[in-house]
One Martini backbone bead per residue (centre of mass of N, CA, C, O) as a GRO file, in nm:
protein
  322
    1MET     BB    1  -1.185  -0.058  -2.165
    2SER     BB    2  -1.000   0.200  -2.193
    3GLN     BB    3  -0.749   0.345  -2.362
    4PRO     BB    4  -0.575   0.459  -2.136
    5SER     BB    5  -0.559   0.175  -1.984
    6ARG     BB    6  -0.420   0.011  -2.215
    7ILE     BB    7  -0.166   0.200  -2.235
    8SER     BB    8  -0.082   0.186  -1.946
    9MET     BB    9  -0.015  -0.114  -1.930
   10LEU     BB   10   0.206  -0.112  -2.138
   11GLU     BB   11   0.401   0.084  -1.990
   12THR     BB   12   0.435  -0.077  -1.744
   13MET     BB   13   0.566  -0.319  -1.885
   14MET     BB   14   0.806  -0.171  -1.994
   15LEU     BB   15   0.911  -0.069  -1.719
   16ILE     BB   16   0.979  -0.350  -1.622
   17ARG     BB   17   1.164  -0.443  -1.843
   18ALA     BB   18   1.368  -0.207  -1.823
   19HIS     BB   19   1.451  -0.254  -1.523
   20GLU     BB   20   1.559  -0.554  -1.542
   21GLU     BB   21   1.761  -0.524  -1.766
   22ARG     BB   22   1.926  -0.296  -1.643
   23LEU     BB   23   2.013  -0.490  -1.381
   24ALA     BB   24   2.130  -0.721  -1.581
   25ALA     BB   25   2.358  -0.523  -1.694
   26ASN     BB   26   2.453  -0.480  -1.396
   27ALA     BB   27   2.648  -0.718  -1.278
   28GLY     BB   28   2.825  -0.567  -1.072
   29GLY     BB   29   2.572  -0.457  -0.888
   30SER     BB   30   2.327  -0.713  -0.929
   31PRO     BB   31   2.376  -0.986  -0.838
   32GLY     BB   32   2.127  -1.264  -0.818
   33THR     BB   33   1.900  -1.149  -0.979
   34CYS     BB   34   1.542  -1.193  -1.001
   35THR     BB   35   1.365  -1.231  -1.297
   36ALA     BB   36   1.035  -1.150  -1.498
   37VAL     BB   37   1.077  -1.205  -1.792
   38GLY     BB   38   0.746  -1.227  -1.958
   39GLN     BB   39   0.541  -1.150  -1.682
   40GLU     BB   40   0.397  -0.862  -1.698
   41ALA     BB   41   0.092  -0.927  -1.712
   42ALA     BB   42   0.059  -1.055  -1.441
   43ALA     BB   43   0.117  -0.809  -1.277
   44VAL     BB   44  -0.051  -0.593  -1.396
   45GLY     BB   45  -0.328  -0.702  -1.403
   46VAL     BB   46  -0.356  -0.761  -1.096
   47VAL     BB   47  -0.266  -0.485  -0.963
   48ARG     BB   48  -0.503  -0.330  -1.116
   49ALA     BB   49  -0.745  -0.487  -0.943
   50LEU     BB   50  -0.672  -0.348  -0.696
   51GLN     BB   51  -0.649  -0.190  -0.385
   52PRO     BB   52  -0.522   0.013  -0.149
   53ARG     BB   53  -0.620  -0.180   0.103
   54ASP     BB   54  -0.447  -0.401  -0.008
   55ARG     BB   55  -0.238  -0.680   0.012
   56ILE     BB   56   0.108  -0.792  -0.047
   57LEU     BB   57   0.245  -1.092  -0.143
   58THR     BB   58   0.584  -1.204  -0.241
   59ASN     BB   59   0.862  -1.280  -0.423
   60HIS     BB   60   1.179  -1.284  -0.597
   61ARG     BB   61   0.981  -1.186  -0.838
   62SER     BB   62   0.888  -0.835  -0.751
   63ALA     BB   63   0.910  -0.605  -0.938
   64GLY     BB   64   0.645  -0.590  -1.108
   65HIS     BB   65   0.458  -0.551  -0.844
   66LEU     BB   66   0.574  -0.300  -0.751
   67LEU     BB   67   0.553  -0.121  -1.002
   68ALA     BB   68   0.242  -0.167  -1.042
   69ARG     BB   69   0.204  -0.025  -0.743
   70GLY     BB   70   0.419   0.239  -0.751
   71ALA     BB   71   0.697   0.226  -0.749
   72ASP     BB   72   1.005   0.350  -0.723
   73PRO     BB   73   1.257   0.296  -0.924
   74GLY     BB   74   1.496   0.446  -0.768
   75ARG     BB   75   1.452   0.270  -0.509
   76LEU     BB   76   1.448  -0.006  -0.617
   77MET     BB   77   1.744   0.005  -0.718
   78ALA     BB   78   1.876   0.077  -0.459
   79GLU     BB   79   1.807  -0.169  -0.315
   80VAL     BB   80   1.941  -0.386  -0.500
   81MET     BB   81   2.230  -0.200  -0.451
   82GLY     BB   82   2.247  -0.146  -0.136
   83ARG     BB   83   2.101   0.144  -0.079
   84ALA     BB   84   1.984   0.391   0.147
   85ASP     BB   85   1.733   0.487  -0.061
   86GLY     BB   86   1.586   0.246  -0.019
   87TYR     BB   87   1.309   0.092   0.115
   88CYS     BB   88   1.534  -0.081   0.320
   89ARG     BB   89   1.811   0.067   0.320
   90GLY     BB   90   1.974  -0.175   0.162
   91LYS     BB   91   1.886  -0.478   0.334
   92SER     BB   92   1.731  -0.673   0.102
   93GLY     BB   93   1.738  -0.628  -0.189
   94SER     BB   94   1.548  -0.824  -0.415
   95LEU     BB   95   1.433  -1.058  -0.175
   96HIS     BB   96   1.309  -0.845   0.070
   97VAL     BB   97   1.095  -0.656  -0.005
   98SER     BB   98   0.935  -0.379   0.159
   99ALA     BB   99   0.600  -0.153   0.126
  100LYS     BB  100   0.394   0.003   0.333
  101GLU     BB  101   0.290   0.239   0.120
  102LEU     BB  102   0.199  -0.026  -0.075
  103GLY     BB  103   0.105  -0.288   0.083
  104VAL     BB  104   0.394  -0.459   0.089
  105VAL     BB  105   0.476  -0.682   0.317
  106LEU     BB  106   0.644  -0.902   0.120
  107THR     BB  107   0.947  -1.057   0.025
  108SER     BB  108   1.024  -1.413  -0.057
  109THR     BB  109   1.283  -1.639  -0.101
  110ILE     BB  110   1.114  -1.854   0.018
  111VAL     BB  111   0.956  -2.112  -0.108
  112GLY     BB  112   0.640  -2.011   0.005
  113GLY     BB  113   0.655  -1.820   0.239
  114GLU     BB  114   0.406  -1.635   0.167
  115LEU     BB  115   0.207  -1.872   0.224
  116SER     BB  116   0.236  -1.878   0.529
  117LEU     BB  117   0.136  -1.556   0.571
  118ALA     BB  118  -0.141  -1.489   0.436
  119PRO     BB  119  -0.363  -1.603   0.649
  120GLY     BB  120  -0.275  -1.377   0.850
  121VAL     BB  121  -0.328  -1.122   0.704
  122ALA     BB  122  -0.627  -1.196   0.666
  123LEU     BB  123  -0.712  -1.233   0.945
  124ALA     BB  124  -0.656  -0.925   1.009
  125GLN     BB  125  -0.862  -0.806   0.809
  126LYS     BB  126  -1.120  -0.964   0.928
  127MET     BB  127  -1.064  -0.826   1.238
  128GLY     BB  128  -0.984  -0.527   1.210
  129ALA     BB  129  -0.695  -0.423   1.198
  130THR     BB  130  -0.483  -0.194   1.320
  131VAL     BB  131  -0.330   0.063   1.163
  132PRO     BB  132  -0.084   0.256   1.222
  133ASN     BB  133  -0.192   0.578   1.154
  134GLU     BB  134  -0.467   0.462   0.974
  135GLY     BB  135  -0.646   0.231   1.075
  136THR     BB  136  -0.865   0.088   0.915
  137GLU     BB  137  -0.952  -0.162   0.622
  138PRO     BB  138  -1.223  -0.242   0.504
  139GLY     BB  139  -1.225  -0.474   0.258
  140GLY     BB  140  -0.966  -0.609   0.250
  141ILE     BB  141  -0.720  -0.790   0.068
  142THR     BB  142  -0.513  -1.086  -0.008
  143ALA     BB  143  -0.220  -1.100  -0.218
  144VAL     BB  144  -0.059  -1.388  -0.348
  145PHE     BB  145   0.242  -1.482  -0.487
  146PHE     BB  146   0.334  -1.751  -0.707
  147GLY     BB  147   0.466  -2.057  -0.819
  148ASP     BB  148   0.491  -2.374  -0.914
  149GLY     BB  149   0.697  -2.447  -0.729
  150ALA     BB  150   0.547  -2.377  -0.473
  151ALA     BB  151   0.305  -2.576  -0.544
  152CYS     BB  152   0.530  -2.824  -0.444
  153GLU     BB  153   0.458  -2.744  -0.164
  154GLY     BB  154   0.302  -2.795   0.140
  155ILE     BB  155   0.216  -2.501   0.198
  156PHE     BB  156   0.004  -2.468  -0.007
  157HIS     BB  157  -0.204  -2.646   0.111
  158GLU     BB  158  -0.212  -2.524   0.393
  159SER     BB  159  -0.313  -2.245   0.327
  160ILE     BB  160  -0.572  -2.307   0.170
  161ASN     BB  161  -0.707  -2.469   0.384
  162LEU     BB  162  -0.720  -2.236   0.601
  163ALA     BB  163  -0.868  -2.038   0.429
  164VAL     BB  164  -1.125  -2.203   0.384
  165THR     BB  165  -1.187  -2.283   0.692
  166TRP     BB  166  -1.165  -1.961   0.772
  167GLN     BB  167  -1.264  -1.766   0.557
  168LEU     BB  168  -1.051  -1.583   0.359
  169PRO     BB  169  -0.924  -1.302   0.197
  170VAL     BB  170  -0.801  -1.460  -0.056
  171LEU     BB  171  -0.546  -1.428  -0.349
  172TYR     BB  172  -0.450  -1.670  -0.539
  173VAL     BB  173  -0.127  -1.620  -0.749
  174CYS     BB  174  -0.034  -1.820  -1.010
  175GLU     BB  175   0.301  -1.809  -1.190
  176ASN     BB  176   0.321  -2.025  -1.450
  177ASN     BB  177   0.657  -2.031  -1.587
  178GLN     BB  178   0.789  -2.343  -1.616
  179TRP     BB  179   0.998  -2.272  -1.376
  180GLN     BB  180   1.214  -2.433  -1.124
  181ALA     BB  181   1.469  -2.274  -1.187
  182PHE     BB  182   1.629  -2.541  -1.330
  183VAL     BB  183   1.354  -2.664  -1.370
  184ARG     BB  184   1.109  -2.829  -1.519
  185ARG     BB  185   0.775  -2.859  -1.458
  186ASP     BB  186   0.734  -3.174  -1.572
  187GLU     BB  187   0.945  -3.303  -1.343
  188THR     BB  188   0.744  -3.229  -1.090
  189MET     BB  189   0.453  -3.274  -1.260
  190PRO     BB  190   0.181  -3.446  -1.380
  191HIS     BB  191   0.088  -3.158  -1.488
  192GLU     BB  192   0.021  -2.835  -1.639
  193GLN     BB  193  -0.160  -2.761  -1.382
  194VAL     BB  194  -0.258  -2.628  -1.054
  195ARG     BB  195  -0.558  -2.602  -1.026
  196PRO     BB  196  -0.652  -2.876  -0.929
  197TRP     BB  197  -0.524  -2.854  -0.649
  198ALA     BB  198  -0.694  -2.628  -0.552
  199ALA     BB  199  -0.987  -2.735  -0.602
  200SER     BB  200  -0.964  -2.969  -0.396
  201HIS     BB  201  -1.044  -2.734  -0.157
  202GLY     BB  202  -1.306  -2.567  -0.262
  203LEU     BB  203  -1.222  -2.352  -0.444
  204PRO     BB  204  -1.205  -2.106  -0.673
  205ALA     BB  205  -1.062  -2.211  -1.021
  206VAL     BB  206  -0.841  -2.046  -1.249
  207SER     BB  207  -0.730  -2.022  -1.593
  208VAL     BB  208  -0.501  -1.813  -1.776
  209ASP     BB  209  -0.362  -1.592  -1.981
  210GLY     BB  210  -0.053  -1.441  -1.875
  211ASN     BB  211   0.012  -1.276  -2.170
  212ASP     BB  212  -0.263  -1.129  -2.114
  213VAL     BB  213  -0.353  -0.854  -1.970
  214GLU     BB  214  -0.653  -0.837  -2.003
  215ALA     BB  215  -0.725  -1.115  -1.923
  216VAL     BB  216  -0.614  -1.081  -1.641
  217PHE     BB  217  -0.758  -0.847  -1.538
  218ALA     BB  218  -1.044  -0.974  -1.571
  219ALA     BB  219  -1.010  -1.202  -1.386
  220ALA     BB  220  -0.891  -1.055  -1.129
  221LEU     BB  221  -1.151  -0.871  -1.089
  222ALA     BB  222  -1.330  -1.120  -1.027
  223ALA     BB  223  -1.175  -1.223  -0.784
  224ALA     BB  224  -1.158  -0.975  -0.603
  225GLU     BB  225  -1.487  -0.962  -0.592
  226HIS     BB  226  -1.510  -1.226  -0.451
  227VAL     BB  227  -1.338  -1.186  -0.204
  228ARG     BB  228  -1.492  -0.925  -0.106
  229SER     BB  229  -1.783  -1.023  -0.094
  230THR     BB  230  -1.724  -1.291   0.078
  231GLY     BB  231  -1.442  -1.350   0.232
  232THR     BB  232  -1.323  -1.571   0.008
  233PRO     BB  233  -1.125  -1.775  -0.163
  234TYR     BB  234  -0.898  -1.757  -0.451
  235PHE     BB  235  -0.790  -1.908  -0.768
  236LEU     BB  236  -0.512  -1.795  -0.986
  237GLU     BB  237  -0.397  -1.890  -1.309
  238LEU     BB  238  -0.088  -1.796  -1.481
  239ILE     BB  239   0.009  -1.851  -1.807
  240THR     BB  240   0.362  -1.864  -1.867
  241TYR     BB  241   0.715  -1.713  -1.910
  242ARG     BB  242   1.053  -1.740  -1.851
  243THR     BB  243   1.309  -1.591  -2.045
  244ARG     BB  244   1.501  -1.585  -1.821
  245GLY     BB  245   1.683  -1.675  -1.589
  246HIS     BB  246   1.688  -1.742  -1.268
  247TYR     BB  247   1.962  -1.559  -1.260
  248GLU     BB  248   2.216  -1.322  -1.238
  249PRO     BB  249   2.386  -1.484  -1.433
  250ASP     BB  250   2.229  -1.676  -1.729
  251ASP     BB  251   2.248  -1.883  -2.010
  252GLN     BB  252   2.023  -2.121  -2.046
  253ALA     BB  253   2.139  -2.408  -2.148
  254TYR     BB  254   1.893  -2.584  -2.024
  255VAL     BB  255   1.714  -2.453  -2.256
  256ASP     BB  256   1.490  -2.494  -2.502
  257LYS     BB  257   1.500  -2.313  -2.793
  258GLU     BB  258   1.207  -2.366  -2.907
  259GLU     BB  259   1.053  -2.291  -2.670
  260LEU     BB  260   1.151  -2.001  -2.617
  261ALA     BB  261   1.073  -1.888  -2.897
  262ARG     BB  262   0.762  -1.940  -2.871
  263TRP     BB  263   0.726  -1.753  -2.637
  264LYS     BB  264   0.854  -1.489  -2.757
  265ALA     BB  265   0.617  -1.481  -2.971
  266ARG     BB  266   0.434  -1.421  -2.677
  267ASP     BB  267   0.484  -1.142  -2.590
  268PRO     BB  268   0.317  -0.933  -2.409
  269ILE     BB  269   0.396  -0.646  -2.515
  270ALA     BB  270   0.349  -0.717  -2.813
  271LEU     BB  271   0.058  -0.802  -2.793
  272GLN     BB  272  -0.041  -0.519  -2.694
  273ARG     BB  273   0.072  -0.340  -2.907
  274ASP     BB  274  -0.050  -0.465  -3.155
  275ARG     BB  275  -0.351  -0.437  -3.066
  276LEU     BB  276  -0.358  -0.136  -3.068
  277MET     BB  277  -0.260  -0.069  -3.365
  278ALA     BB  278  -0.493  -0.240  -3.487
  279ALA     BB  279  -0.712  -0.042  -3.350
  280GLY     BB  280  -0.589   0.262  -3.345
  281GLU     BB  281  -0.466   0.341  -3.041
  282LEU     BB  282  -0.157   0.331  -3.154
  283ALA     BB  283   0.073   0.525  -3.259
  284PRO     BB  284   0.414   0.527  -3.371
  285GLY     BB  285   0.455   0.794  -3.207
  286GLU     BB  286   0.349   0.717  -2.930
  287LEU     BB  287   0.544   0.461  -2.893
  288ALA     BB  288   0.788   0.626  -2.894
  289HIS     BB  289   0.734   0.790  -2.652
  290LEU     BB  290   0.705   0.575  -2.457
  291GLN     BB  291   1.004   0.456  -2.487
  292GLN     BB  292   1.130   0.722  -2.398
  293ARG     BB  293   1.033   0.745  -2.116
  294VAL     BB  294   1.117   0.499  -2.006
  295ALA     BB  295   1.416   0.533  -2.046
  296ASP     BB  296   1.435   0.788  -1.880
  297THR     BB  297   1.342   0.672  -1.613
  298ILE     BB  298   1.561   0.448  -1.596
  299GLU     BB  299   1.811   0.621  -1.596
  300ALA     BB  300   1.732   0.793  -1.351
  301ALA     BB  301   1.716   0.548  -1.158
  302PHE     BB  302   2.021   0.456  -1.184
  303ALA     BB  303   2.145   0.717  -1.105
  304PHE     BB  304   2.021   0.734  -0.819
  305ALA     BB  305   2.148   0.466  -0.713
  306GLN     BB  306   2.447   0.528  -0.766
  307ASN     BB  307   2.423   0.813  -0.567
  308SER     BB  308   2.367   0.630  -0.351
  309PRO     BB  309   2.443   0.565  -0.046
  310TRP     BB  310   2.560   0.375   0.184
  311PRO     BB  311   2.520   0.199   0.438
  312ASP     BB  312   2.570   0.242   0.767
  313ALA     BB  313   2.725   0.035   0.966
  314ARG     BB  314   2.625   0.111   1.242
  315GLU     BB  315   2.327   0.095   1.178
  316LEU     BB  316   2.327  -0.215   1.123
  317LEU     BB  317   2.406  -0.314   1.386
  318THR     BB  318   2.187  -0.175   1.565
  319ASP     BB  319   1.954  -0.329   1.431
  320VAL     BB  320   2.064  -0.626   1.505
  321TYR     BB  321   2.131  -0.560   1.843
  322ALA     BB  322   1.860  -0.401   1.958
   0.00000   0.00000   0.00000
């Protein structure tokens, strides 16, 4: 992997973190937002391995996937804040964002909801469905992101069973972040990983360190190539940790402080930063430049969102009753 690519992945992770922390600090304008702080390597590593013709279905912690895909931070913030300049004209909030131009089919706040739709999207790709005004996109795959909580839903098994039976080009990406809302993973699962459940359906299944962006990228690249070349599904589990609460605001009183500290010590941004600096590929001055550029981008995005108008109520009613 080239030095510019490694630095670019670091900057994208920094952008995602700054975006979510800025929204979390804006408690009055974006309450209920579900962040994925601590999981940035999972989003960046996988999305970097995808191609423009691929389709993405994600969950209620979607900002990282969207920003890694190239979403405009201002439009994304505007959407979360319910403003008309957002990706869905302020109607989705943070929990239902879709962006056709990015190939992001949907964000589902229903736990496992994206899993129920992924086989259908992949089937359309396999059958050569025509995209209006765009034509067909042969060779495209469907990447579906979900957590360990969704893996405890029946739809997880139904979705994988269908993808295996129908031989569909689906890349299943489980971000095993140890928490299912306010419930610790080990209270609902008999083992630490989801991979054995997936493997029992007969598809390739791999677990990797979800806090190492380069390891995630390498694994995702291999997974995507398998799906693309064979037209069959693949399961990729990323072992990571959500270091903020279930939603904003959340004081995390239910979280073991020592466990949280251990995972914060393996912060994915710090890991990549230290790796690059140790290799002499990132100087302190260059790091400061990245930090300032990210900070400027996020402040400009926040200002854009604040200055964006509210949706017209008449338009909302027209959409509902049309």
